[in-house]
mmCIF file of C-alpha atoms in Angstrom:
data_model
loop_
_atom_site.group_PDB
_atom_site.id
_atom_site.type_symbol
_atom_site.label_atom_id
_atom_site.label_comp_id
_atom_site.label_asym_id
_atom_site.label_seq_id
_atom_site.Cartn_x
_atom_site.Cartn_y
_atom_site.Cartn_z
ATOM 1 C CA MET A 1 -51.648 -63.055 17.078
ATOM 2 C CA ILE A 2 -50.181 -63.244 20.344
ATOM 3 C CA VAL A 3 -52.555 -63.881 23.494
ATOM 4 C CA GLU A 4 -51.769 -62.354 26.629
ATOM 5 C CA ARG A 5 -53.810 -63.430 30.119
ATOM 6 C CA ILE A 6 -53.985 -60.913 33.083
ATOM 7 C CA LYS A 7 -56.242 -60.896 36.421
ATOM 8 C CA THR A 8 -57.898 -57.884 37.669
ATOM 9 C CA ASN A 9 -58.424 -57.608 41.538
ATOM 10 C CA ILE A 10 -61.313 -55.229 41.779
ATOM 11 C CA ARG A 11 -64.524 -54.077 40.057
ATOM 12 C CA LYS A 12 -62.963 -50.945 38.571
ATOM 13 C CA GLU A 13 -59.436 -50.737 37.639
ATOM 14 C CA ALA A 14 -56.754 -49.160 35.171
ATOM 15 C CA VAL A 15 -54.064 -52.094 34.886
ATOM 16 C CA GLU A 16 -50.637 -50.615 33.264
ATOM 17 C CA ILE A 17 -49.822 -53.364 30.553
ATOM 18 C CA THR A 18 -47.106 -51.054 28.629
ATOM 19 C CA SER A 19 -44.443 -53.645 29.396
ATOM 20 C CA ILE A 20 -46.345 -56.643 28.228
ATOM 21 C CA VAL A 21 -47.334 -54.993 25.121
ATOM 22 C CA ALA A 22 -43.384 -53.590 24.848
ATOM 23 C CA LYS A 23 -41.907 -56.581 24.990
ATOM 24 C CA HIS A 24 -43.462 -58.069 21.963
ATOM 25 C CA VAL A 25 -42.280 -55.406 19.497
ATOM 26 C CA LYS A 26 -38.664 -56.045 20.054
ATOM 27 C CA GLY A 27 -36.948 -56.429 16.808
ATOM 28 C CA ILE A 28 -39.869 -54.859 14.718
ATOM 29 C CA LYS A 29 -38.190 -52.405 12.614
ATOM 30 C CA SER A 30 -41.186 -50.356 11.309
ATOM 31 C CA GLY A 31 -45.113 -50.968 11.907
ATOM 32 C CA ILE A 32 -48.084 -50.685 13.898
ATOM 33 C CA VAL A 33 -49.254 -53.010 16.940
ATOM 34 C CA VAL A 34 -52.909 -53.477 17.506
ATOM 35 C CA VAL A 35 -53.853 -54.370 20.986
ATOM 36 C CA TYR A 36 -57.468 -55.575 21.000
ATOM 37 C CA VAL A 37 -59.631 -56.484 24.107
ATOM 38 C CA PRO A 38 -62.105 -59.333 23.536
ATOM 39 C CA HIS A 39 -64.459 -58.662 26.258
ATOM 40 C CA THR A 40 -67.380 -56.348 26.754
ATOM 41 C CA THR A 41 -67.205 -55.171 29.955
ATOM 42 C CA ALA A 42 -63.075 -54.213 29.742
ATOM 43 C CA GLY A 43 -61.317 -51.985 27.340
ATOM 44 C CA ILE A 44 -58.253 -50.404 26.885
ATOM 45 C CA THR A 45 -56.739 -46.790 26.454
ATOM 46 C CA ILE A 46 -53.735 -44.691 26.389
ATOM 47 C CA ASN A 47 -52.801 -42.220 28.984
ATOM 48 C CA GLU A 48 -50.408 -40.703 31.893
ATOM 49 C CA ALA A 49 -48.632 -43.511 33.862
ATOM 50 C CA PHE A 50 -46.570 -41.486 35.681
ATOM 51 C CA ASP A 51 -48.990 -40.091 38.593
ATOM 52 C CA PRO A 52 -51.586 -42.904 39.545
ATOM 53 C CA ALA A 53 -54.019 -40.254 40.472
ATOM 54 C CA VAL A 54 -55.064 -39.512 36.734
ATOM 55 C CA MET A 55 -56.175 -42.726 36.372
ATOM 56 C CA GLU A 56 -57.963 -42.742 39.811
ATOM 57 C CA ASP A 57 -59.632 -39.596 38.402
ATOM 58 C CA VAL A 58 -60.523 -41.288 35.237
ATOM 59 C CA LEU A 59 -62.355 -44.061 36.863
ATOM 60 C CA ASN A 60 -64.237 -41.645 39.366
ATOM 61 C CA GLU A 61 -65.573 -39.650 36.607
ATOM 62 C CA TYR A 62 -66.614 -42.873 34.752
ATOM 63 C CA MET A 63 -68.367 -43.970 37.720
ATOM 64 C CA ARG A 64 -70.125 -40.311 38.137
ATOM 65 C CA LEU A 65 -71.206 -40.152 34.236
ATOM 66 C CA ILE A 66 -72.197 -43.530 33.835
ATOM 67 C CA PRO A 67 -73.423 -44.583 37.731
ATOM 68 C CA TYR A 68 -73.925 -48.061 38.833
ATOM 69 C CA SER A 69 -77.687 -48.475 39.283
ATOM 70 C CA ASN A 70 -80.736 -50.584 38.803
ATOM 71 C CA LYS A 71 -82.285 -48.613 36.237
ATOM 72 C CA TYR A 72 -80.846 -50.288 33.416
ATOM 73 C CA LYS A 73 -82.669 -52.613 30.790
ATOM 74 C CA HIS A 74 -79.723 -55.151 30.786
ATOM 75 C CA LEU A 75 -80.484 -57.128 34.240
ATOM 76 C CA GLU A 76 -77.021 -58.569 34.778
ATOM 77 C CA GLY A 77 -76.014 -55.412 37.076
ATOM 78 C CA ASN A 78 -73.086 -54.492 34.624
ATOM 79 C CA ALA A 79 -74.910 -52.234 32.118
ATOM 80 C CA ASP A 80 -72.920 -49.531 33.607
ATOM 81 C CA ALA A 81 -69.390 -51.415 32.748
ATOM 82 C CA HIS A 82 -71.222 -52.208 29.063
ATOM 83 C CA ILE A 83 -71.596 -48.472 28.531
ATOM 84 C CA GLN A 84 -67.959 -47.419 30.004
ATOM 85 C CA VAL A 85 -66.283 -49.851 27.783
ATOM 86 C CA ILE A 86 -68.217 -47.724 24.594
ATOM 87 C CA LEU A 87 -66.892 -44.698 25.592
ATOM 88 C CA THR A 88 -63.345 -46.053 26.294
ATOM 89 C CA GLY A 89 -62.692 -48.214 23.065
ATOM 90 C CA SER A 90 -62.195 -51.880 22.635
ATOM 91 C CA SER A 91 -58.618 -51.426 20.942
ATOM 92 C CA ILE A 92 -55.461 -49.049 20.463
ATOM 93 C CA THR A 93 -53.433 -49.044 17.899
ATOM 94 C CA VAL A 94 -49.387 -47.534 18.330
ATOM 95 C CA PRO A 95 -46.556 -47.153 15.848
ATOM 96 C CA ILE A 96 -43.659 -48.991 16.165
ATOM 97 C CA GLU A 97 -40.112 -47.489 15.221
ATOM 98 C CA ASP A 98 -36.884 -49.913 15.750
ATOM 99 C CA GLY A 99 -38.193 -52.333 18.207
ATOM 100 C CA GLU A 100 -40.188 -49.715 20.598
ATOM 101 C CA LEU A 101 -43.627 -48.681 20.823
ATOM 102 C CA ALA A 102 -43.875 -44.715 19.928
ATOM 103 C CA LEU A 103 -45.571 -43.698 22.869
ATOM 104 C CA GLY A 104 -44.852 -39.972 24.339
ATOM 105 C CA ARG A 105 -43.009 -39.380 26.968
ATOM 106 C CA TRP A 106 -45.647 -39.333 29.998
ATOM 107 C CA GLN A 107 -47.863 -42.657 28.130
ATOM 108 C CA GLY A 108 -48.768 -45.810 29.019
ATOM 109 C CA ILE A 109 -51.110 -48.561 27.832
ATOM 110 C CA PHE A 110 -53.942 -49.407 30.359
ATOM 111 C CA PHE A 111 -56.255 -52.278 30.483
ATOM 112 C CA MET A 112 -59.320 -50.806 31.722
ATOM 113 C CA GLU A 113 -61.504 -53.458 33.944
ATOM 114 C CA PHE A 114 -65.204 -52.222 34.482
ATOM 115 C CA ASP A 115 -66.435 -55.300 35.970
ATOM 116 C CA GLY A 116 -63.924 -57.233 37.973
ATOM 117 C CA PRO A 117 -62.562 -59.268 39.381
ATOM 118 C CA ARG A 118 -61.875 -61.213 36.407
ATOM 119 C CA ASN A 119 -59.557 -63.384 34.324
ATOM 120 C CA ARG A 120 -59.021 -61.239 31.366
ATOM 121 C CA LYS A 121 -57.294 -61.749 27.625
ATOM 122 C CA ILE A 122 -55.739 -59.230 25.270
ATOM 123 C CA TYR A 123 -54.781 -60.097 21.691
ATOM 124 C CA ILE A 124 -51.610 -58.227 20.093
ATOM 125 C CA LYS A 125 -51.284 -58.191 16.717
ATOM 126 C CA ILE A 126 -48.506 -56.745 15.040
ATOM 127 C CA ILE A 127 -48.358 -55.592 11.181
ATOM 128 C CA GLU A 128 -44.845 -54.828 9.657
ATOM 129 C CA GLY A 129 -44.364 -51.801 7.069
ATOM 130 C CA MET B 1 -42.945 -42.530 10.653
ATOM 131 C CA ILE B 2 -43.499 -38.994 9.938
ATOM 132 C CA VAL B 3 -43.425 -36.361 12.636
ATOM 133 C CA GLU B 4 -45.331 -33.742 12.385
ATOM 134 C CA ARG B 5 -45.525 -30.208 14.846
ATOM 135 C CA ILE B 6 -48.091 -27.763 15.600
ATOM 136 C CA LYS B 7 -48.993 -24.866 18.037
ATOM 137 C CA THR B 8 -52.011 -24.713 19.762
ATOM 138 C CA ASN B 9 -53.368 -21.048 21.024
ATOM 139 C CA ILE B 10 -55.702 -21.623 23.728
ATOM 140 C CA ARG B 11 -56.754 -24.255 26.425
ATOM 141 C CA LYS B 12 -59.276 -25.947 24.441
ATOM 142 C CA GLU B 13 -59.367 -26.179 20.794
ATOM 143 C CA ALA B 14 -59.991 -28.349 18.058
ATOM 144 C CA VAL B 15 -57.211 -27.739 14.922
ATOM 145 C CA GLU B 16 -58.119 -29.133 11.556
ATOM 146 C CA ILE B 17 -55.090 -31.157 10.539
ATOM 147 C CA THR B 18 -56.496 -32.981 7.587
ATOM 148 C CA SER B 19 -54.320 -31.223 5.173
ATOM 149 C CA ILE B 20 -51.268 -32.106 7.214
ATOM 150 C CA VAL B 21 -52.017 -35.892 6.791
ATOM 151 C CA ALA B 22 -53.531 -35.853 3.616
ATOM 152 C CA LYS B 23 -50.233 -34.415 1.590
ATOM 153 C CA HIS B 24 -48.251 -37.641 2.965
ATOM 154 C CA VAL B 25 -50.475 -40.099 1.596
ATOM 155 C CA LYS B 26 -50.259 -39.031 -1.770
ATOM 156 C CA GLY B 27 -48.705 -41.462 -4.195
ATOM 157 C CA ILE B 28 -50.128 -44.295 -1.819
ATOM 158 C CA LYS B 29 -52.439 -46.588 -3.727
ATOM 159 C CA SER B 30 -54.044 -48.648 -1.027
ATOM 160 C CA GLY B 31 -53.420 -48.815 2.837
ATOM 161 C CA ILE B 32 -54.141 -47.155 5.733
ATOM 162 C CA VAL B 33 -53.160 -44.069 7.725
ATOM 163 C CA VAL B 34 -52.593 -43.913 11.425
ATOM 164 C CA VAL B 35 -52.497 -40.621 12.959
ATOM 165 C CA TYR B 36 -51.368 -40.766 16.843
ATOM 166 C CA VAL B 37 -51.092 -38.166 19.296
ATOM 167 C CA PRO B 38 -48.239 -38.835 21.930
ATOM 168 C CA HIS B 39 -49.577 -36.654 24.454
ATOM 169 C CA THR B 40 -51.676 -37.222 27.529
ATOM 170 C CA THR B 41 -53.647 -34.138 27.370
ATOM 171 C CA ALA B 42 -54.292 -33.897 23.800
ATOM 172 C CA GLY B 43 -56.242 -36.206 21.443
ATOM 173 C CA ILE B 44 -57.470 -36.850 17.982
ATOM 174 C CA THR B 45 -60.958 -37.364 16.410
ATOM 175 C CA ILE B 46 -62.989 -37.202 13.112
ATOM 176 C CA ASN B 47 -66.117 -34.822 12.645
ATOM 177 C CA GLU B 48 -67.546 -32.354 10.807
ATOM 178 C CA ALA B 49 -65.072 -29.624 8.950
ATOM 179 C CA PHE B 50 -67.525 -27.655 7.219
ATOM 180 C CA ASP B 51 -69.614 -25.516 9.966
ATOM 181 C CA PRO B 52 -66.840 -24.693 12.851
ATOM 182 C CA ALA B 53 -69.867 -24.824 15.210
ATOM 183 C CA VAL B 54 -69.742 -28.192 15.477
ATOM 184 C CA MET B 55 -66.566 -28.594 17.174
ATOM 185 C CA GLU B 56 -67.605 -25.751 19.419
ATOM 186 C CA ASP B 57 -70.503 -27.604 20.490
ATOM 187 C CA VAL B 58 -68.058 -30.642 21.410
ATOM 188 C CA LEU B 59 -65.863 -28.758 23.231
ATOM 189 C CA ASN B 60 -68.445 -26.928 25.083
ATOM 190 C CA GLU B 61 -70.229 -30.455 25.852
ATOM 191 C CA TYR B 62 -66.656 -31.781 26.786
ATOM 192 C CA MET B 63 -66.021 -28.936 29.374
ATOM 193 C CA ARG B 64 -69.768 -29.428 30.625
ATOM 194 C CA LEU B 65 -69.381 -33.188 31.194
ATOM 195 C CA ILE B 66 -65.813 -33.068 32.960
ATOM 196 C CA PRO B 67 -65.759 -29.715 34.392
ATOM 197 C CA TYR B 68 -62.256 -27.883 35.063
ATOM 198 C CA SER B 69 -62.036 -28.188 39.046
ATOM 199 C CA ASN B 70 -59.975 -28.615 42.115
ATOM 200 C CA LYS B 71 -61.972 -32.157 43.168
ATOM 201 C CA TYR B 72 -59.493 -33.978 41.300
ATOM 202 C CA LYS B 73 -56.792 -36.429 43.003
ATOM 203 C CA HIS B 74 -54.266 -35.267 40.176
ATOM 204 C CA LEU B 75 -52.959 -31.988 41.418
ATOM 205 C CA GLU B 76 -51.627 -30.414 38.368
ATOM 206 C CA GLY B 77 -54.698 -28.653 37.390
ATOM 207 C CA ASN B 78 -55.240 -30.611 34.384
ATOM 208 C CA ALA B 79 -57.187 -34.168 35.228
ATOM 209 C CA ASP B 80 -60.178 -32.649 32.954
ATOM 210 C CA ALA B 81 -57.702 -32.718 29.893
ATOM 211 C CA HIS B 82 -56.397 -36.185 30.717
ATOM 212 C CA ILE B 83 -60.085 -37.693 31.180
ATOM 213 C CA GLN B 84 -61.326 -35.550 27.996
ATOM 214 C CA VAL B 85 -58.583 -37.639 26.034
ATOM 215 C CA ILE B 86 -59.744 -40.913 27.026
ATOM 216 C CA LEU B 87 -63.674 -40.112 25.960
ATOM 217 C CA THR B 88 -61.742 -39.174 22.524
ATOM 218 C CA GLY B 89 -58.902 -41.285 22.097
ATOM 219 C CA SER B 90 -55.136 -40.838 21.122
ATOM 220 C CA SER B 91 -55.265 -42.616 17.220
ATOM 221 C CA ILE B 92 -57.734 -42.366 14.329
ATOM 222 C CA THR B 93 -57.061 -44.941 11.513
ATOM 223 C CA VAL B 94 -58.460 -44.072 7.770
ATOM 224 C CA PRO B 95 -58.174 -46.004 4.699
ATOM 225 C CA ILE B 96 -56.320 -44.655 1.747
ATOM 226 C CA GLU B 97 -57.520 -44.954 -1.703
ATOM 227 C CA ASP B 98 -55.547 -43.954 -4.854
ATOM 228 C CA GLY B 99 -53.257 -41.666 -2.830
ATOM 229 C CA GLU B 100 -56.221 -39.875 -1.018
ATOM 230 C CA LEU B 101 -57.729 -40.454 2.441
ATOM 231 C CA ALA B 102 -61.209 -42.103 2.061
ATOM 232 C CA LEU B 103 -62.950 -39.665 4.449
ATOM 233 C CA GLY B 104 -66.586 -38.720 3.992
ATOM 234 C CA ARG B 105 -67.985 -35.456 2.352
ATOM 235 C CA TRP B 106 -68.080 -33.734 5.523
ATOM 236 C CA GLN B 107 -65.255 -35.187 7.514
ATOM 237 C CA GLY B 108 -62.067 -33.695 8.692
ATOM 238 C CA ILE B 109 -59.454 -35.076 11.160
ATOM 239 C CA PHE B 110 -59.323 -32.817 14.186
ATOM 240 C CA PHE B 111 -56.518 -32.344 16.797
ATOM 241 C CA MET B 112 -58.228 -32.091 20.038
ATOM 242 C CA GLU B 113 -56.226 -29.725 22.187
ATOM 243 C CA PHE B 114 -57.557 -30.299 25.903
ATOM 244 C CA ASP B 115 -54.911 -28.027 27.754
ATOM 245 C CA GLY B 116 -53.225 -25.724 25.616
ATOM 246 C CA PRO B 117 -51.350 -23.642 24.764
ATOM 247 C CA ARG B 118 -48.748 -25.707 23.769
ATOM 248 C CA ASN B 119 -46.512 -26.942 21.233
ATOM 249 C CA ARG B 120 -47.500 -30.436 20.106
ATOM 250 C CA LYS B 121 -46.271 -33.201 17.820
ATOM 251 C CA ILE B 122 -48.258 -35.727 15.575
ATOM 252 C CA TYR B 123 -47.095 -39.053 14.436
ATOM 253 C CA ILE B 124 -48.436 -40.301 11.010
ATOM 254 C CA LYS B 125 -47.678 -43.835 10.339
ATOM 255 C CA ILE B 126 -48.428 -45.295 6.610
ATOM 256 C CA ILE B 127 -49.273 -49.003 6.134
ATOM 257 C CA GLU B 128 -49.370 -50.312 2.293
ATOM 258 C CA GLY B 129 -51.865 -53.092 1.563
ATOM 259 C CA MET C 1 -61.639 -51.401 0.094
ATOM 260 C CA ILE C 2 -65.182 -52.602 0.133
ATOM 261 C CA VAL C 3 -67.942 -50.316 0.184
ATOM 262 C CA GLU C 4 -70.897 -51.922 1.954
ATOM 263 C CA ARG C 5 -74.375 -50.133 2.549
ATOM 264 C CA ILE C 6 -77.054 -49.973 5.274
ATOM 265 C CA LYS C 7 -80.335 -48.264 5.933
ATOM 266 C CA THR C 8 -81.072 -47.067 9.269
ATOM 267 C CA ASN C 9 -84.952 -46.663 10.406
ATOM 268 C CA ILE C 10 -84.783 -44.378 13.436
ATOM 269 C CA ARG C 11 -83.097 -41.624 14.665
ATOM 270 C CA LYS C 12 -81.177 -43.551 17.390
ATOM 271 C CA GLU C 13 -79.976 -47.254 16.274
ATOM 272 C CA ALA C 14 -77.233 -49.584 17.000
ATOM 273 C CA VAL C 15 -77.414 -52.127 14.121
ATOM 274 C CA GLU C 16 -75.273 -55.076 14.281
ATOM 275 C CA ILE C 17 -72.978 -55.445 11.587
ATOM 276 C CA THR C 18 -70.707 -58.277 12.292
ATOM 277 C CA SER C 19 -71.920 -60.765 9.631
ATOM 278 C CA ILE C 20 -71.291 -57.802 6.798
ATOM 279 C CA VAL C 21 -67.703 -57.740 7.860
ATOM 280 C CA ALA C 22 -67.119 -61.232 8.829
ATOM 281 C CA LYS C 23 -68.079 -62.191 5.178
ATOM 282 C CA HIS C 24 -65.099 -60.258 3.694
ATOM 283 C CA VAL C 25 -62.448 -61.694 5.770
ATOM 284 C CA LYS C 26 -62.996 -65.203 4.807
ATOM 285 C CA GLY C 27 -59.819 -66.616 3.160
ATOM 286 C CA ILE C 28 -57.698 -64.216 4.918
ATOM 287 C CA LYS C 29 -54.976 -66.090 6.995
ATOM 288 C CA SER C 30 -53.613 -63.264 9.443
ATOM 289 C CA GLY C 31 -54.069 -59.548 9.509
ATOM 290 C CA ILE C 32 -56.465 -56.536 10.882
ATOM 291 C CA VAL C 33 -59.725 -55.016 9.445
ATOM 292 C CA VAL C 34 -60.441 -51.371 9.701
ATOM 293 C CA VAL C 35 -64.254 -50.848 9.761
ATOM 294 C CA TYR C 36 -64.296 -47.255 8.751
ATOM 295 C CA VAL C 37 -67.656 -44.875 9.032
ATOM 296 C CA PRO C 38 -67.357 -41.910 6.386
ATOM 297 C CA HIS C 39 -70.458 -40.140 8.149
ATOM 298 C CA THR C 40 -70.323 -37.408 10.972
ATOM 299 C CA THR C 41 -73.449 -38.026 12.754
ATOM 300 C CA ALA C 42 -72.862 -42.136 12.725
ATOM 301 C CA GLY C 43 -70.102 -43.850 14.734
ATOM 302 C CA ILE C 44 -69.241 -47.722 15.316
ATOM 303 C CA THR C 45 -68.591 -49.659 18.348
ATOM 304 C CA ILE C 46 -67.783 -53.269 19.699
ATOM 305 C CA ASN C 47 -70.048 -54.728 22.822
ATOM 306 C CA GLU C 48 -72.216 -57.500 23.497
ATOM 307 C CA ALA C 49 -74.560 -58.600 20.724
ATOM 308 C CA PHE C 50 -76.442 -61.048 22.918
ATOM 309 C CA ASP C 51 -78.915 -59.238 25.071
ATOM 310 C CA PRO C 52 -80.114 -56.505 22.796
ATOM 311 C CA ALA C 53 -80.956 -54.872 26.169
ATOM 312 C CA VAL C 54 -77.219 -53.698 26.414
ATOM 313 C CA MET C 55 -77.080 -51.403 23.375
ATOM 314 C CA GLU C 56 -80.571 -49.766 24.089
ATOM 315 C CA ASP C 57 -79.110 -49.072 27.925
ATOM 316 C CA VAL C 58 -76.232 -47.353 25.893
ATOM 317 C CA LEU C 59 -78.463 -45.368 23.481
ATOM 318 C CA ASN C 60 -80.547 -44.295 26.409
ATOM 319 C CA GLU C 61 -77.196 -43.040 28.516
ATOM 320 C CA TYR C 62 -75.560 -41.589 25.197
ATOM 321 C CA MET C 63 -79.497 -39.345 25.024
ATOM 322 C CA ARG C 64 -78.968 -38.402 29.023
ATOM 323 C CA LEU C 65 -75.574 -37.359 28.751
ATOM 324 C CA ILE C 66 -75.485 -35.356 25.390
ATOM 325 C CA PRO C 67 -79.299 -34.599 24.980
ATOM 326 C CA TYR C 68 -80.918 -33.089 21.900
ATOM 327 C CA SER C 69 -81.715 -29.841 22.491
ATOM 328 C CA ASN C 70 -81.917 -26.338 20.728
ATOM 329 C CA LYS C 71 -79.097 -25.062 23.109
ATOM 330 C CA TYR C 72 -76.230 -25.938 20.908
ATOM 331 C CA LYS C 73 -74.396 -23.567 18.453
ATOM 332 C CA HIS C 74 -74.730 -25.949 15.190
ATOM 333 C CA LEU C 75 -78.272 -25.144 13.977
ATOM 334 C CA GLU C 76 -79.112 -28.044 11.919
ATOM 335 C CA GLY C 77 -80.891 -29.982 15.114
ATOM 336 C CA ASN C 78 -78.498 -32.728 14.926
ATOM 337 C CA ALA C 79 -75.563 -31.571 17.226
ATOM 338 C CA ASP C 80 -76.324 -33.873 19.723
ATOM 339 C CA ALA C 81 -75.260 -36.614 16.769
ATOM 340 C CA HIS C 82 -72.279 -35.270 16.206
ATOM 341 C CA ILE C 83 -70.802 -35.304 19.790
ATOM 342 C CA GLN C 84 -72.321 -38.950 20.280
ATOM 343 C CA VAL C 85 -69.892 -39.807 17.403
ATOM 344 C CA ILE C 86 -66.802 -38.342 18.956
ATOM 345 C CA LEU C 87 -67.683 -40.400 21.961
ATOM 346 C CA THR C 88 -67.788 -43.451 19.946
ATOM 347 C CA GLY C 89 -65.320 -43.320 17.380
ATOM 348 C CA SER C 90 -65.851 -43.354 13.636
ATOM 349 C CA SER C 91 -63.690 -46.836 13.110
ATOM 350 C CA ILE C 92 -62.932 -49.838 14.951
ATOM 351 C CA THR C 93 -60.018 -52.308 14.282
ATOM 352 C CA VAL C 94 -60.406 -56.063 14.754
ATOM 353 C CA PRO C 95 -57.573 -58.768 14.379
ATOM 354 C CA ILE C 96 -58.035 -61.753 11.930
ATOM 355 C CA GLU C 97 -57.229 -65.198 12.325
ATOM 356 C CA ASP C 98 -57.685 -68.191 9.932
ATOM 357 C CA GLY C 99 -60.651 -66.606 8.060
ATOM 358 C CA GLU C 100 -62.370 -65.175 11.181
ATOM 359 C CA LEU C 101 -62.861 -62.112 13.286
ATOM 360 C CA ALA C 102 -60.644 -62.437 16.665
ATOM 361 C CA LEU C 103 -63.999 -61.336 18.236
ATOM 362 C CA GLY C 104 -64.396 -62.241 22.130
ATOM 363 C CA ARG C 105 -67.367 -64.658 22.786
ATOM 364 C CA TRP C 106 -69.762 -61.903 23.341
ATOM 365 C CA GLN C 107 -68.766 -59.055 20.921
ATOM 366 C CA GLY C 108 -70.617 -57.727 17.836
ATOM 367 C CA ILE C 109 -69.949 -55.027 15.808
ATOM 368 C CA PHE C 110 -72.197 -52.262 15.912
ATOM 369 C CA PHE C 111 -73.128 -49.331 13.453
ATOM 370 C CA MET C 112 -74.145 -46.320 15.686
ATOM 371 C CA GLU C 113 -76.702 -44.466 13.841
ATOM 372 C CA PHE C 114 -77.591 -41.133 15.878
ATOM 373 C CA ASP C 115 -79.136 -39.049 13.253
ATOM 374 C CA GLY C 116 -81.354 -41.553 11.059
ATOM 375 C CA PRO C 117 -83.361 -42.768 9.174
ATOM 376 C CA ARG C 118 -80.757 -42.244 6.581
ATOM 377 C CA ASN C 119 -78.776 -44.525 3.742
ATOM 378 C CA ARG C 120 -75.410 -45.108 5.287
ATOM 379 C CA LYS C 121 -72.010 -46.426 3.657
ATOM 380 C CA ILE C 122 -69.443 -48.494 5.841
ATOM 381 C CA TYR C 123 -65.738 -48.963 4.622
ATOM 382 C CA ILE C 124 -63.922 -52.137 4.989
ATOM 383 C CA LYS C 125 -60.377 -52.354 4.515
ATOM 384 C CA ILE C 126 -58.307 -55.539 5.249
ATOM 385 C CA ILE C 127 -54.599 -55.168 6.021
ATOM 386 C CA GLU C 128 -52.761 -59.106 5.663
ATOM 387 C CA GLY C 129 -49.956 -59.369 7.529
#
């Protein structure tokens, strides 16, 4: 298992990590890569990496659906982030073909920070087959 | 990696693809199958395949939660679809037992079109083990 | 594939199953574990297992976003549960390192009951590599 580290800069942020993942699958003829986030207030997803407005819209809608508020029972002020992670997911799985991620033309992999800024870890696990 | 193609017919549509996936796991004694959608405005999920009203309700609620609107920053008119994909996911993973998908009695696999009609691809990756 | 059984006690409930999964990865040097829920009104997720208020907030927000109601087309009275499953997911994947789940410090695995109480099954599939 490979461990990568990133630093986020604001409370809600979609950080593209496609190249961080892609470099580790070079030389793998066939298999899958699981990218796993070991945090409870950050998740991971796949979506358009071309127009940054897409992920801005995503974060805005997440904040509208699950607002920052003092109504929650969890008293650390980041219950919104925990819930947003569950709507997003803590891992993604992508097929590997001939040393490359089998992403679609417009797809990128995004680390979803919901309670930054923080120092974060990403686990990358490759299964050949 | 196997590539399958489907055609969707309307803007929002849940297309059951269980049989498309099932045919490729025949003969696999044990393992997992990852079904991956290489698009940014379509996703994939698992739910009830018996009563079609279930997936109608799902699509209606998705359109209520993330409405089609001109308020988004992404200007292609399909920001709702991008966000709906992130709430759904771009891949599913199902165990394989004795040549069959280990789905529950009522479960089916659904390709979730959020910005159709379009010609779409599905990647099917089997890992034995 | 390992099959585990649990019993849920109320309609909406997050049941921590980390130890049920952890016991099956002992002795596995490296790989992934897929935990799969073969039901259409229960899902699975990963989040904070320390403060129980976090999962209470999650369930409360899920009930606010997708309310129990008679407005749905699916007439069995549990359409809310089906939709909540799709927002949550039917499987999780976690890396295995030296016989242990590579969970983060605060993470636990939760079976998400959305239409209990019921007797439920969990499929655990380990892929070494």
